[in-house]
């Protein structure tokens, strides 16, 4: 690339006072952004040199800085943003990259950019995003997001397990995928009714379609749910907490790892030391935000016994399933966890018992386990350890190998009930008319 073009560039576009600095090595990206902004702003392209950038940013009338995170500039862009923040702390920094390179978006978000531009989006979309930052930022960004982001009435379902080995992760992964498949089936049906063509014989939505359900893999041992679903999970729950103001459907589609069915996933990072950066209230805020973006969240909290962390998530979700088996250790541990949740003010009536790995020929009867725990018995899941292990050994869920198995049949029944209850709740709680004011109130309740 001819760097002299960038270093000695005349205004690339615009006759107005607004000015946008673009840090890039691509003349194509510079011309694209200039075309997107037209006469609304002047684009000043520069190369990745902090000294040159500082002098340019300090010029009068400067609006925002857009840093290109596209490969092979990603690492250099990360370093530049860090330097720019220390030398010019008041500057507004936006990121840019391609949807085909999700690593560029993740790198930008982890740097804390104000917004992200997709080079593969339309020029109109880029123009809108930049104008929001150029205008009165203290007042417009939240309102603009409320207008552009459709409101979804979703639900969150935490699955608790008082000790490791209760089968919570297996249940959570199967349930999340089943919810995704059912809702994707409904979408396909609606699409057919609208006569939109799909490839003949397609058995599921393409992997890049929008997710309807998500698995929040927050149990212990960490990231086991990702293993069962064979996904990487580069964008973690900690990343979601740190970028909650940018958590929208675009971020879910671009950054969240997805199962082949389209089920989105969000898990703890590989470095568990980062968990100390996640407060209980921050975790609940992510759940709250995702309820406005997804139809269903299944939150695996198996082995997570810290009541301080569980209580806010349960209150935000308004419900929870306590997964227990017939073992003496499981029952005693669950009873202790319930006492700790009682002490944190969790309403016991919002918790229901799911008796897992039930064997009618051994252990306590299901009703007696429920009575001892003081919970309503909601579901009894049969012991299918052998077939579940066989499926997992092949890198698949049981619902992908034996769809008629009693375990899968039970999961399917759970999903249907959940979706039916969610639809009934939407009708009962729907406001008489959608309004920006009501959506503002929801955001304010979340502390945004």
Tab-separated table of C-alpha atoms in Angstrom:
chain	number	residue	atom	x	y	z
A	1	UNK	CA	0.000	0.000	0.000
A	2	UNK	CA	1.136	3.581	-0.703
A	3	UNK	CA	1.512	5.033	2.793
A	4	UNK	CA	2.161	8.491	1.378
A	5	UNK	CA	-1.498	8.627	0.413
A	6	UNK	CA	-2.483	8.125	4.035
A	7	UNK	CA	0.152	10.342	5.604
A	8	UNK	CA	-0.452	13.267	3.244
A	9	UNK	CA	-4.130	12.743	2.579
A	10	UNK	CA	-6.396	15.615	1.745
A	11	UNK	CA	-9.948	15.431	3.106
A	12	UNK	CA	-11.419	12.264	1.649
A	13	UNK	CA	-14.979	13.438	1.846
A	14	UNK	CA	-17.329	15.967	3.335
A	15	UNK	CA	-17.667	19.668	3.418
A	16	UNK	CA	-19.008	19.823	6.968
A	17	UNK	CA	-17.160	20.497	10.215
A	18	UNK	CA	-17.227	16.897	11.515
A	19	UNK	CA	-13.956	15.028	11.047
A	20	UNK	CA	-13.196	11.319	11.420
A	21	UNK	CA	-9.678	9.892	11.670
A	22	UNK	CA	-9.309	6.415	10.163
A	23	UNK	CA	-6.242	4.407	11.196
A	24	UNK	CA	-5.716	1.806	8.477
A	25	UNK	CA	-3.275	0.352	5.981
A	26	UNK	CA	-6.013	-0.143	3.397
A	27	UNK	CA	-6.828	2.525	0.850
A	28	UNK	CA	-9.947	0.513	-0.034
A	29	UNK	CA	-11.252	0.896	3.523
A	30	UNK	CA	-10.471	4.622	3.469
A	31	UNK	CA	-12.416	5.178	0.247
A	32	UNK	CA	-15.273	2.975	1.491
A	33	UNK	CA	-15.666	4.991	4.694
A	34	UNK	CA	-15.436	8.266	2.793
A	35	UNK	CA	-18.226	7.069	0.530
A	36	UNK	CA	-20.312	5.978	3.513
A	37	UNK	CA	-20.111	9.395	5.193
A	38	UNK	CA	-20.423	11.477	2.035
A	39	UNK	CA	-20.881	15.132	2.942
A	40	UNK	CA	-21.661	14.390	6.587
A	41	UNK	CA	-18.040	14.180	7.742
A	42	UNK	CA	-14.475	14.526	6.523
A	43	UNK	CA	-12.434	11.296	6.610
A	44	UNK	CA	-8.727	11.687	7.416
A	45	UNK	CA	-6.822	8.408	6.850
A	46	UNK	CA	-3.517	7.869	8.675
A	47	UNK	CA	-1.170	4.940	9.163
A	48	UNK	CA	-0.580	3.191	12.467
A	49	UNK	CA	1.914	5.656	13.961
A	50	UNK	CA	1.099	7.034	17.403
A	51	UNK	CA	3.056	10.290	16.972
A	52	UNK	CA	1.288	11.148	13.708
A	53	UNK	CA	-2.033	10.106	15.152
A	54	UNK	CA	-1.602	12.292	18.244
A	55	UNK	CA	-0.984	15.400	16.159
A	56	UNK	CA	-3.956	14.623	13.937
A	57	UNK	CA	-6.329	13.916	16.802
A	58	UNK	CA	-5.369	17.153	18.580
A	59	UNK	CA	-6.436	19.223	15.554
A	60	UNK	CA	-9.597	21.348	16.009
A	61	UNK	CA	-12.943	19.858	15.059
A	62	UNK	CA	-11.862	16.254	15.394
A	63	UNK	CA	-14.772	13.899	16.042
A	64	UNK	CA	-13.838	10.263	16.476
A	65	UNK	CA	-11.003	7.858	15.685
A	66	UNK	CA	-11.800	4.653	13.809
A	67	UNK	CA	-9.119	1.976	14.200
A	68	UNK	CA	-8.990	-0.833	11.619
A	69	UNK	CA	-8.614	-4.190	13.409
A	70	UNK	CA	-8.651	-6.247	10.192
A	71	UNK	CA	-5.952	-8.890	9.727
A	72	UNK	CA	-2.968	-8.500	9.615
A	73	UNK	CA	-3.386	-5.237	11.563
A	74	UNK	CA	-5.166	-6.734	14.604
A	75	UNK	CA	-2.242	-6.923	17.049
A	76	UNK	CA	-0.915	-3.514	16.035
A	77	UNK	CA	-4.404	-2.043	16.442
A	78	UNK	CA	-4.669	-3.397	19.989
A	79	UNK	CA	-1.349	-1.790	20.937
A	80	UNK	CA	-2.317	1.479	19.277
A	81	UNK	CA	-5.607	1.748	21.143
A	82	UNK	CA	-3.813	1.171	24.447
A	83	UNK	CA	-1.298	3.951	23.664
A	84	UNK	CA	-4.008	6.278	22.393
A	85	UNK	CA	-6.035	5.888	25.574
A	86	UNK	CA	-3.046	6.836	27.736
A	87	UNK	CA	-1.955	9.803	25.630
A	88	UNK	CA	-5.387	11.100	24.555
A	89	UNK	CA	-7.774	9.916	27.286
A	90	UNK	CA	-10.741	11.934	26.034
A	91	UNK	CA	-10.777	10.633	22.464
A	92	UNK	CA	-13.710	8.564	21.185
A	93	UNK	CA	-12.363	5.324	19.693
A	94	UNK	CA	-14.333	3.085	17.345
A	95	UNK	CA	-13.221	-0.228	15.879
A	96	UNK	CA	-13.626	-1.656	12.391
A	97	UNK	CA	-13.216	-5.112	10.895
A	98	UNK	CA	-14.904	-7.786	8.814
A	99	UNK	CA	-17.604	-10.202	9.931
A	100	UNK	CA	-15.660	-12.935	8.159
A	101	UNK	CA	-12.885	-12.349	10.722
A	102	UNK	CA	-14.649	-12.607	14.114
A	103	UNK	CA	-11.251	-12.340	15.824
A	104	UNK	CA	-11.032	-8.704	14.733
A	105	UNK	CA	-14.361	-7.893	16.408
A	106	UNK	CA	-13.379	-9.716	19.597
A	107	UNK	CA	-10.068	-7.835	19.743
A	108	UNK	CA	-11.822	-4.506	19.260
A	109	UNK	CA	-14.451	-5.189	21.905
A	110	UNK	CA	-11.847	-6.291	24.412
A	111	UNK	CA	-10.144	-2.930	23.887
A	112	UNK	CA	-13.383	-1.238	24.903
A	113	UNK	CA	-14.159	0.580	21.646
A	114	UNK	CA	-17.301	2.711	21.644
A	115	UNK	CA	-18.748	1.041	18.528
A	116	UNK	CA	-17.763	-1.403	15.797
A	117	UNK	CA	-18.043	-0.966	12.016
A	118	UNK	CA	-18.326	-3.998	9.769
A	119	UNK	CA	-16.498	-3.464	6.460
A	120	UNK	CA	-18.927	-5.941	4.902
A	121	UNK	CA	-22.010	-4.010	6.034
A	122	UNK	CA	-23.764	-1.423	3.936
A	123	UNK	CA	-22.440	2.123	3.803
A	124	UNK	CA	-25.714	3.298	5.298
A	125	UNK	CA	-25.220	1.145	8.406
A	126	UNK	CA	-21.707	2.511	8.925
A	127	UNK	CA	-22.956	6.064	8.477
A	128	UNK	CA	-25.611	5.616	11.154
A	129	UNK	CA	-23.128	4.202	13.684
A	130	UNK	CA	-20.616	7.011	13.179
A	131	UNK	CA	-23.251	9.744	13.259
A	132	UNK	CA	-24.427	8.447	16.635
A	133	UNK	CA	-20.922	9.003	17.984
A	134	UNK	CA	-20.458	12.365	16.276
A	135	UNK	CA	-23.664	13.762	17.710
A	136	UNK	CA	-24.440	14.410	21.394
A	137	UNK	CA	-23.026	11.136	22.789
A	138	UNK	CA	-24.267	11.718	26.293
A	139	UNK	CA	-27.895	11.643	25.162
A	140	UNK	CA	-28.283	9.743	21.892
A	141	UNK	CA	-26.477	6.376	22.012
A	142	UNK	CA	-28.879	4.587	24.342
A	143	UNK	CA	-31.965	6.007	22.651
A	144	UNK	CA	-30.631	5.077	19.212
A	145	UNK	CA	-29.918	1.538	20.375
A	146	UNK	CA	-33.429	1.237	21.702
A	147	UNK	CA	-34.858	2.213	18.324
A	148	UNK	CA	-32.589	-0.027	16.273
A	149	UNK	CA	-32.591	-3.132	18.476
A	150	UNK	CA	-35.868	-5.084	18.441
A	151	UNK	CA	-37.235	-6.090	21.811
A	152	UNK	CA	-37.500	-9.811	22.454
A	153	UNK	CA	-39.522	-11.282	25.303
A	154	UNK	CA	-37.173	-14.085	26.307
A	155	UNK	CA	-36.764	-16.180	29.420
A	156	UNK	CA	-33.789	-17.425	31.421
A	157	UNK	CA	-33.681	-20.780	33.191
A	158	UNK	CA	-30.868	-21.419	35.706
A	159	UNK	CA	-30.096	-25.085	36.439
A	160	UNK	CA	-28.557	-25.563	39.884
A	161	UNK	CA	-26.554	-28.526	41.099
A	162	UNK	CA	-25.219	-28.565	44.639
A	163	UNK	CA	-22.221	-30.701	43.762
A	164	UNK	CA	-20.204	-31.806	40.751
A	165	UNK	CA	-21.464	-34.917	38.971
A	166	UNK	CA	-25.222	-34.394	39.212
A	167	UNK	CA	-25.619	-34.396	35.420
A	168	UNK	CA	-26.525	-30.706	35.217
A	169	UNK	CA	-24.283	-29.949	32.240
A	170	UNK	CA	-25.627	-32.894	30.227
A	171	UNK	CA	-29.180	-31.759	30.929
A	172	UNK	CA	-28.421	-28.104	30.179
A	173	UNK	CA	-26.721	-28.766	26.833
A	174	UNK	CA	-29.504	-31.044	25.606
A	175	UNK	CA	-32.207	-28.621	26.730
A	176	UNK	CA	-30.572	-25.557	25.136
A	177	UNK	CA	-30.141	-27.344	21.809
A	178	UNK	CA	-33.719	-28.673	21.914
A	179	UNK	CA	-35.070	-25.160	22.532
A	180	UNK	CA	-33.024	-23.840	19.610
A	181	UNK	CA	-34.231	-26.607	17.295
A	182	UNK	CA	-37.878	-26.081	18.198
A	183	UNK	CA	-37.753	-22.332	17.700
A	184	UNK	CA	-35.743	-22.695	14.489
A	185	UNK	CA	-38.418	-25.099	13.256
A	186	UNK	CA	-41.069	-22.475	13.974
A	187	UNK	CA	-39.054	-19.868	12.081
A	188	UNK	CA	-38.658	-22.183	9.096
A	189	UNK	CA	-42.380	-22.798	9.093
A	190	UNK	CA	-43.079	-19.087	9.119
A	191	UNK	CA	-40.535	-18.599	6.356
A	192	UNK	CA	-42.253	-21.207	4.195
A	193	UNK	CA	-45.570	-19.513	4.757
A	194	UNK	CA	-43.991	-16.326	3.461
A	195	UNK	CA	-42.730	-18.309	0.456
A	196	UNK	CA	-39.062	-17.561	1.010
A	197	UNK	CA	-37.012	-20.286	-0.691
A	198	UNK	CA	-34.685	-22.576	1.242
A	199	UNK	CA	-32.369	-25.304	-0.086
A	200	UNK	CA	-34.346	-28.475	-0.750
A	201	UNK	CA	-33.923	-31.073	1.976
A	202	UNK	CA	-32.316	-28.701	4.496
A	203	UNK	CA	-32.766	-30.309	7.924
A	204	UNK	CA	-31.748	-27.343	10.027
A	205	UNK	CA	-31.015	-23.665	9.839
A	206	UNK	CA	-27.640	-22.703	8.368
A	207	UNK	CA	-25.094	-22.120	11.096
A	208	UNK	CA	-24.885	-18.381	10.401
A	209	UNK	CA	-28.610	-17.841	11.073
A	210	UNK	CA	-29.555	-15.837	14.170
A	211	UNK	CA	-29.572	-17.772	17.437
A	212	UNK	CA	-32.860	-18.187	19.299
A	213	UNK	CA	-31.496	-20.026	22.360
A	214	UNK	CA	-28.232	-19.917	24.270
A	215	UNK	CA	-26.334	-22.065	26.728
A	216	UNK	CA	-24.602	-20.070	29.457
A	217	UNK	CA	-21.951	-22.543	30.562
A	218	UNK	CA	-21.240	-21.180	34.046
A	219	UNK	CA	-20.944	-24.410	35.988
A	220	UNK	CA	-17.958	-26.253	37.377
A	221	UNK	CA	-15.799	-27.856	36.108
A	222	UNK	CA	-15.586	-24.888	33.776
A	223	UNK	CA	-16.371	-25.115	30.046
A	224	UNK	CA	-17.607	-28.715	30.076
A	225	UNK	CA	-20.707	-27.637	28.174
A	226	UNK	CA	-18.510	-26.362	25.351
A	227	UNK	CA	-16.825	-29.760	25.196
A	228	UNK	CA	-20.171	-31.532	24.856
A	229	UNK	CA	-21.171	-29.180	22.036
A	230	UNK	CA	-17.731	-29.217	20.375
A	231	UNK	CA	-17.400	-25.428	20.224
A	232	UNK	CA	-14.411	-23.237	21.051
A	233	UNK	CA	-15.945	-20.364	23.022
A	234	UNK	CA	-13.283	-17.702	22.384
A	235	UNK	CA	-15.657	-14.904	23.441
A	236	UNK	CA	-16.276	-15.558	27.128
A	237	UNK	CA	-18.823	-14.558	29.740
A	238	UNK	CA	-16.223	-12.168	31.177
A	239	UNK	CA	-15.986	-10.504	27.757
A	240	UNK	CA	-19.771	-10.154	27.747
A	241	UNK	CA	-19.693	-8.503	31.174
A	242	UNK	CA	-17.002	-6.058	30.082
A	243	UNK	CA	-18.874	-5.198	26.866
A	244	UNK	CA	-22.438	-5.257	28.165
A	245	UNK	CA	-23.270	-1.876	26.610
A	246	UNK	CA	-22.423	-3.301	23.193
A	247	UNK	CA	-24.238	-6.586	23.759
A	248	UNK	CA	-26.701	-6.838	20.883
A	249	UNK	CA	-27.839	-9.267	18.193
A	250	UNK	CA	-24.877	-8.354	15.959
A	251	UNK	CA	-22.419	-9.251	18.692
A	252	UNK	CA	-24.226	-12.538	19.356
A	253	UNK	CA	-24.102	-13.457	15.670
A	254	UNK	CA	-20.468	-12.443	15.239
A	255	UNK	CA	-18.697	-13.225	18.510
A	256	UNK	CA	-20.619	-15.984	20.304
A	257	UNK	CA	-19.563	-19.523	19.397
A	258	UNK	CA	-22.442	-21.618	18.068
A	259	UNK	CA	-23.369	-25.278	17.925
A	260	UNK	CA	-24.253	-26.741	14.522
A	261	UNK	CA	-27.932	-26.162	15.327
A	262	UNK	CA	-27.324	-22.429	15.821
A	263	UNK	CA	-27.421	-22.579	19.627
A	264	UNK	CA	-25.291	-19.732	20.985
A	265	UNK	CA	-22.844	-20.402	23.812
A	266	UNK	CA	-21.218	-18.256	26.457
A	267	UNK	CA	-18.844	-19.791	29.004
A	268	UNK	CA	-16.239	-18.919	31.581
A	269	UNK	CA	-12.825	-18.041	30.096
A	270	UNK	CA	-10.034	-20.613	30.067
A	271	UNK	CA	-8.184	-18.430	32.576
A	272	UNK	CA	-10.373	-18.825	35.655
A	273	UNK	CA	-8.452	-16.045	37.375
A	274	UNK	CA	-10.606	-13.633	35.358
A	275	UNK	CA	-13.691	-14.741	37.284
A	276	UNK	CA	-12.823	-12.260	40.014
A	277	UNK	CA	-13.693	-9.507	37.514
A	278	UNK	CA	-17.331	-10.703	37.438
A	279	UNK	CA	-19.567	-9.468	40.250
A	280	UNK	CA	-22.901	-11.190	40.964
A	281	UNK	CA	-24.797	-8.079	39.859
A	282	UNK	CA	-22.806	-7.904	36.612
A	283	UNK	CA	-23.637	-11.531	35.856
A	284	UNK	CA	-27.332	-10.839	36.449
A	285	UNK	CA	-27.110	-7.817	34.129
A	286	UNK	CA	-25.832	-9.995	31.283
A	287	UNK	CA	-28.739	-12.395	31.825
A	288	UNK	CA	-31.140	-9.454	31.816
A	289	UNK	CA	-29.708	-8.038	28.591
A	290	UNK	CA	-29.815	-11.410	26.815
A	291	UNK	CA	-33.490	-11.771	27.733
A	292	UNK	CA	-34.095	-8.867	25.370
A	293	UNK	CA	-32.096	-10.535	22.584
A	294	UNK	CA	-32.843	-14.268	22.782
A	295	UNK	CA	-35.993	-16.294	23.250
A	296	UNK	CA	-34.367	-18.694	25.723
A	297	UNK	CA	-31.319	-18.961	27.957
A	298	UNK	CA	-30.350	-22.161	29.744
A	299	UNK	CA	-27.841	-21.315	32.467
A	300	UNK	CA	-25.700	-24.218	33.660
A	301	UNK	CA	-24.773	-23.509	37.300
A	302	UNK	CA	-23.956	-27.074	38.258
A	303	UNK	CA	-21.260	-27.264	40.922
A	304	UNK	CA	-21.487	-23.493	41.507
A	305	UNK	CA	-22.276	-23.373	45.199
A	306	UNK	CA	-21.641	-19.702	45.994
A	307	UNK	CA	-25.047	-18.430	47.084
A	308	UNK	CA	-23.844	-14.825	46.753
A	309	UNK	CA	-23.389	-15.409	43.022
A	310	UNK	CA	-26.485	-17.556	42.490
A	311	UNK	CA	-29.030	-15.344	44.241
A	312	UNK	CA	-28.954	-12.313	41.860
A	313	UNK	CA	-29.084	-14.583	38.798
A	314	UNK	CA	-32.068	-16.473	40.220
A	315	UNK	CA	-33.898	-13.255	41.075
A	316	UNK	CA	-33.293	-11.862	37.583
A	317	UNK	CA	-34.498	-15.104	35.994
A	318	UNK	CA	-37.557	-15.411	38.245
A	319	UNK	CA	-37.237	-19.192	38.261
A	320	UNK	CA	-34.749	-21.994	38.706
A	321	UNK	CA	-34.501	-25.765	38.463
A	322	UNK	CA	-32.699	-27.577	41.249
A	323	UNK	CA	-31.174	-30.745	39.786
A	324	UNK	CA	-30.576	-33.576	42.236
A	325	UNK	CA	-30.184	-37.338	42.113
A	326	UNK	CA	-31.160	-40.083	44.574
A	327	UNK	CA	-27.759	-40.276	46.270
A	328	UNK	CA	-27.463	-39.415	49.950
A	329	UNK	CA	-24.626	-36.977	49.249
A	330	UNK	CA	-26.632	-35.254	46.545
A	331	UNK	CA	-29.695	-34.813	48.750
A	332	UNK	CA	-27.706	-33.511	51.733
A	333	UNK	CA	-25.678	-31.084	49.600
A	334	UNK	CA	-28.817	-29.796	47.887
A	335	UNK	CA	-30.572	-29.226	51.210
A	336	UNK	CA	-27.592	-27.183	52.420
A	337	UNK	CA	-27.537	-25.095	49.234
A	338	UNK	CA	-31.245	-24.362	49.585
A	339	UNK	CA	-30.717	-23.128	53.147
A	340	UNK	CA	-27.992	-20.767	51.943
A	341	UNK	CA	-30.256	-19.441	49.189
A	342	UNK	CA	-33.034	-18.937	51.757
A	343	UNK	CA	-30.621	-16.807	53.776
A	344	UNK	CA	-29.954	-14.675	50.663
A	345	UNK	CA	-33.645	-13.965	50.237
A	346	UNK	CA	-34.335	-16.282	47.284
A	347	UNK	CA	-38.031	-17.192	47.146
A	348	UNK	CA	-38.165	-20.979	47.554
A	349	UNK	CA	-41.436	-21.109	45.573
A	350	UNK	CA	-39.555	-20.030	42.415
A	351	UNK	CA	-37.407	-23.178	42.582
A	352	UNK	CA	-38.554	-26.550	41.262
A	353	UNK	CA	-36.967	-29.979	41.631
A	354	UNK	CA	-35.710	-31.999	38.691
A	355	UNK	CA	-34.806	-35.492	39.901
A	356	UNK	CA	-32.071	-36.687	37.583
A	357	UNK	CA	-30.816	-40.226	36.830
A	358	UNK	CA	-33.869	-41.695	38.494
A	359	UNK	CA	-33.932	-45.454	39.066
A	360	UNK	CA	-37.278	-46.773	40.309
A	361	UNK	CA	-35.552	-49.907	41.627
A	362	UNK	CA	-33.104	-48.068	43.896
A	363	UNK	CA	-32.917	-45.119	46.246
A	364	UNK	CA	-35.719	-42.962	47.607
A	365	UNK	CA	-38.941	-42.490	45.641
A	366	UNK	CA	-39.155	-39.225	43.717
A	367	UNK	CA	-41.916	-37.754	45.887
A	368	UNK	CA	-39.981	-38.436	49.067
A	369	UNK	CA	-36.871	-36.699	47.743
A	370	UNK	CA	-38.998	-33.652	46.898
A	371	UNK	CA	-40.559	-33.653	50.360
A	372	UNK	CA	-37.201	-33.841	52.106
A	373	UNK	CA	-35.939	-30.884	50.071
A	374	UNK	CA	-39.132	-28.858	50.458
A	375	UNK	CA	-39.497	-28.387	46.689
A	376	UNK	CA	-42.236	-29.068	44.178
A	377	UNK	CA	-41.310	-32.005	41.934
A	378	UNK	CA	-41.341	-30.773	38.331
A	379	UNK	CA	-39.568	-33.452	36.243
A	380	UNK	CA	-38.192	-36.948	36.743
A	381	UNK	CA	-35.381	-37.812	34.327
A	382	UNK	CA	-34.575	-41.506	33.777
A	383	UNK	CA	-31.099	-42.930	34.289
A	384	UNK	CA	-29.625	-43.278	30.795
A	385	UNK	CA	-25.945	-43.033	31.710
A	386	UNK	CA	-24.741	-45.692	29.246
A	387	UNK	CA	-26.357	-44.307	26.097
A	388	UNK	CA	-25.403	-40.746	27.082
A	389	UNK	CA	-21.787	-41.818	27.491
A	390	UNK	CA	-21.837	-43.607	24.132
A	391	UNK	CA	-23.145	-40.475	22.388
A	392	UNK	CA	-20.621	-38.217	24.131
A	393	UNK	CA	-17.791	-40.572	23.139
A	394	UNK	CA	-18.796	-39.973	19.511
A	395	UNK	CA	-18.759	-36.210	20.033
A	396	UNK	CA	-22.542	-35.918	19.783
A	397	UNK	CA	-25.572	-35.283	21.933
A	398	UNK	CA	-27.980	-38.152	22.499
A	399	UNK	CA	-30.670	-36.112	20.760
A	400	UNK	CA	-28.560	-36.324	17.605
A	401	UNK	CA	-28.113	-40.096	17.715
A	402	UNK	CA	-31.268	-41.522	19.367
A	403	UNK	CA	-34.084	-39.023	19.087
A	404	UNK	CA	-36.597	-41.561	20.410
A	405	UNK	CA	-34.656	-42.370	23.594
A	406	UNK	CA	-36.588	-41.810	26.862
A	407	UNK	CA	-34.030	-39.182	27.939
A	408	UNK	CA	-34.510	-37.211	24.720
A	409	UNK	CA	-38.283	-37.584	24.940
A	410	UNK	CA	-38.177	-36.093	28.426
A	411	UNK	CA	-36.031	-33.159	27.290
A	412	UNK	CA	-38.416	-32.512	24.416
A	413	UNK	CA	-41.337	-32.389	26.840
A	414	UNK	CA	-39.458	-29.918	29.047
A	415	UNK	CA	-38.735	-27.651	26.072
A	416	UNK	CA	-42.334	-27.682	24.898
A	417	UNK	CA	-43.555	-26.761	28.368
A	418	UNK	CA	-41.035	-23.939	28.679
A	419	UNK	CA	-41.913	-22.466	25.300
A	420	UNK	CA	-45.610	-22.788	26.029
A	421	UNK	CA	-45.238	-21.046	29.386
A	422	UNK	CA	-43.126	-18.307	27.777
A	423	UNK	CA	-45.775	-17.620	25.136
A	424	UNK	CA	-48.491	-17.504	27.782
A	425	UNK	CA	-46.393	-15.131	29.870
A	426	UNK	CA	-45.805	-12.836	26.904
A	427	UNK	CA	-49.548	-12.522	26.305
A	428	UNK	CA	-50.314	-11.911	29.981
A	429	UNK	CA	-47.561	-9.347	30.526
A	430	UNK	CA	-47.588	-7.574	27.159
A	431	UNK	CA	-48.029	-3.794	27.515
A	432	UNK	CA	-50.914	-2.172	25.634
A	433	UNK	CA	-48.466	-0.515	23.248
A	434	UNK	CA	-44.727	-0.566	22.699
A	435	UNK	CA	-43.031	2.679	23.656
A	436	UNK	CA	-39.537	4.061	23.844
A	437	UNK	CA	-40.295	5.328	27.341
A	438	UNK	CA	-41.079	1.798	28.541
A	439	UNK	CA	-37.858	0.477	27.041
A	440	UNK	CA	-35.941	3.322	28.694
A	441	UNK	CA	-37.416	2.299	32.028
A	442	UNK	CA	-36.256	-1.271	31.519
A	443	UNK	CA	-32.729	-0.105	30.811
A	444	UNK	CA	-32.716	2.177	33.841
A	445	UNK	CA	-33.778	-0.728	36.066
A	446	UNK	CA	-30.697	-2.571	34.830
A	447	UNK	CA	-28.519	0.365	35.884
A	448	UNK	CA	-27.572	1.402	32.353
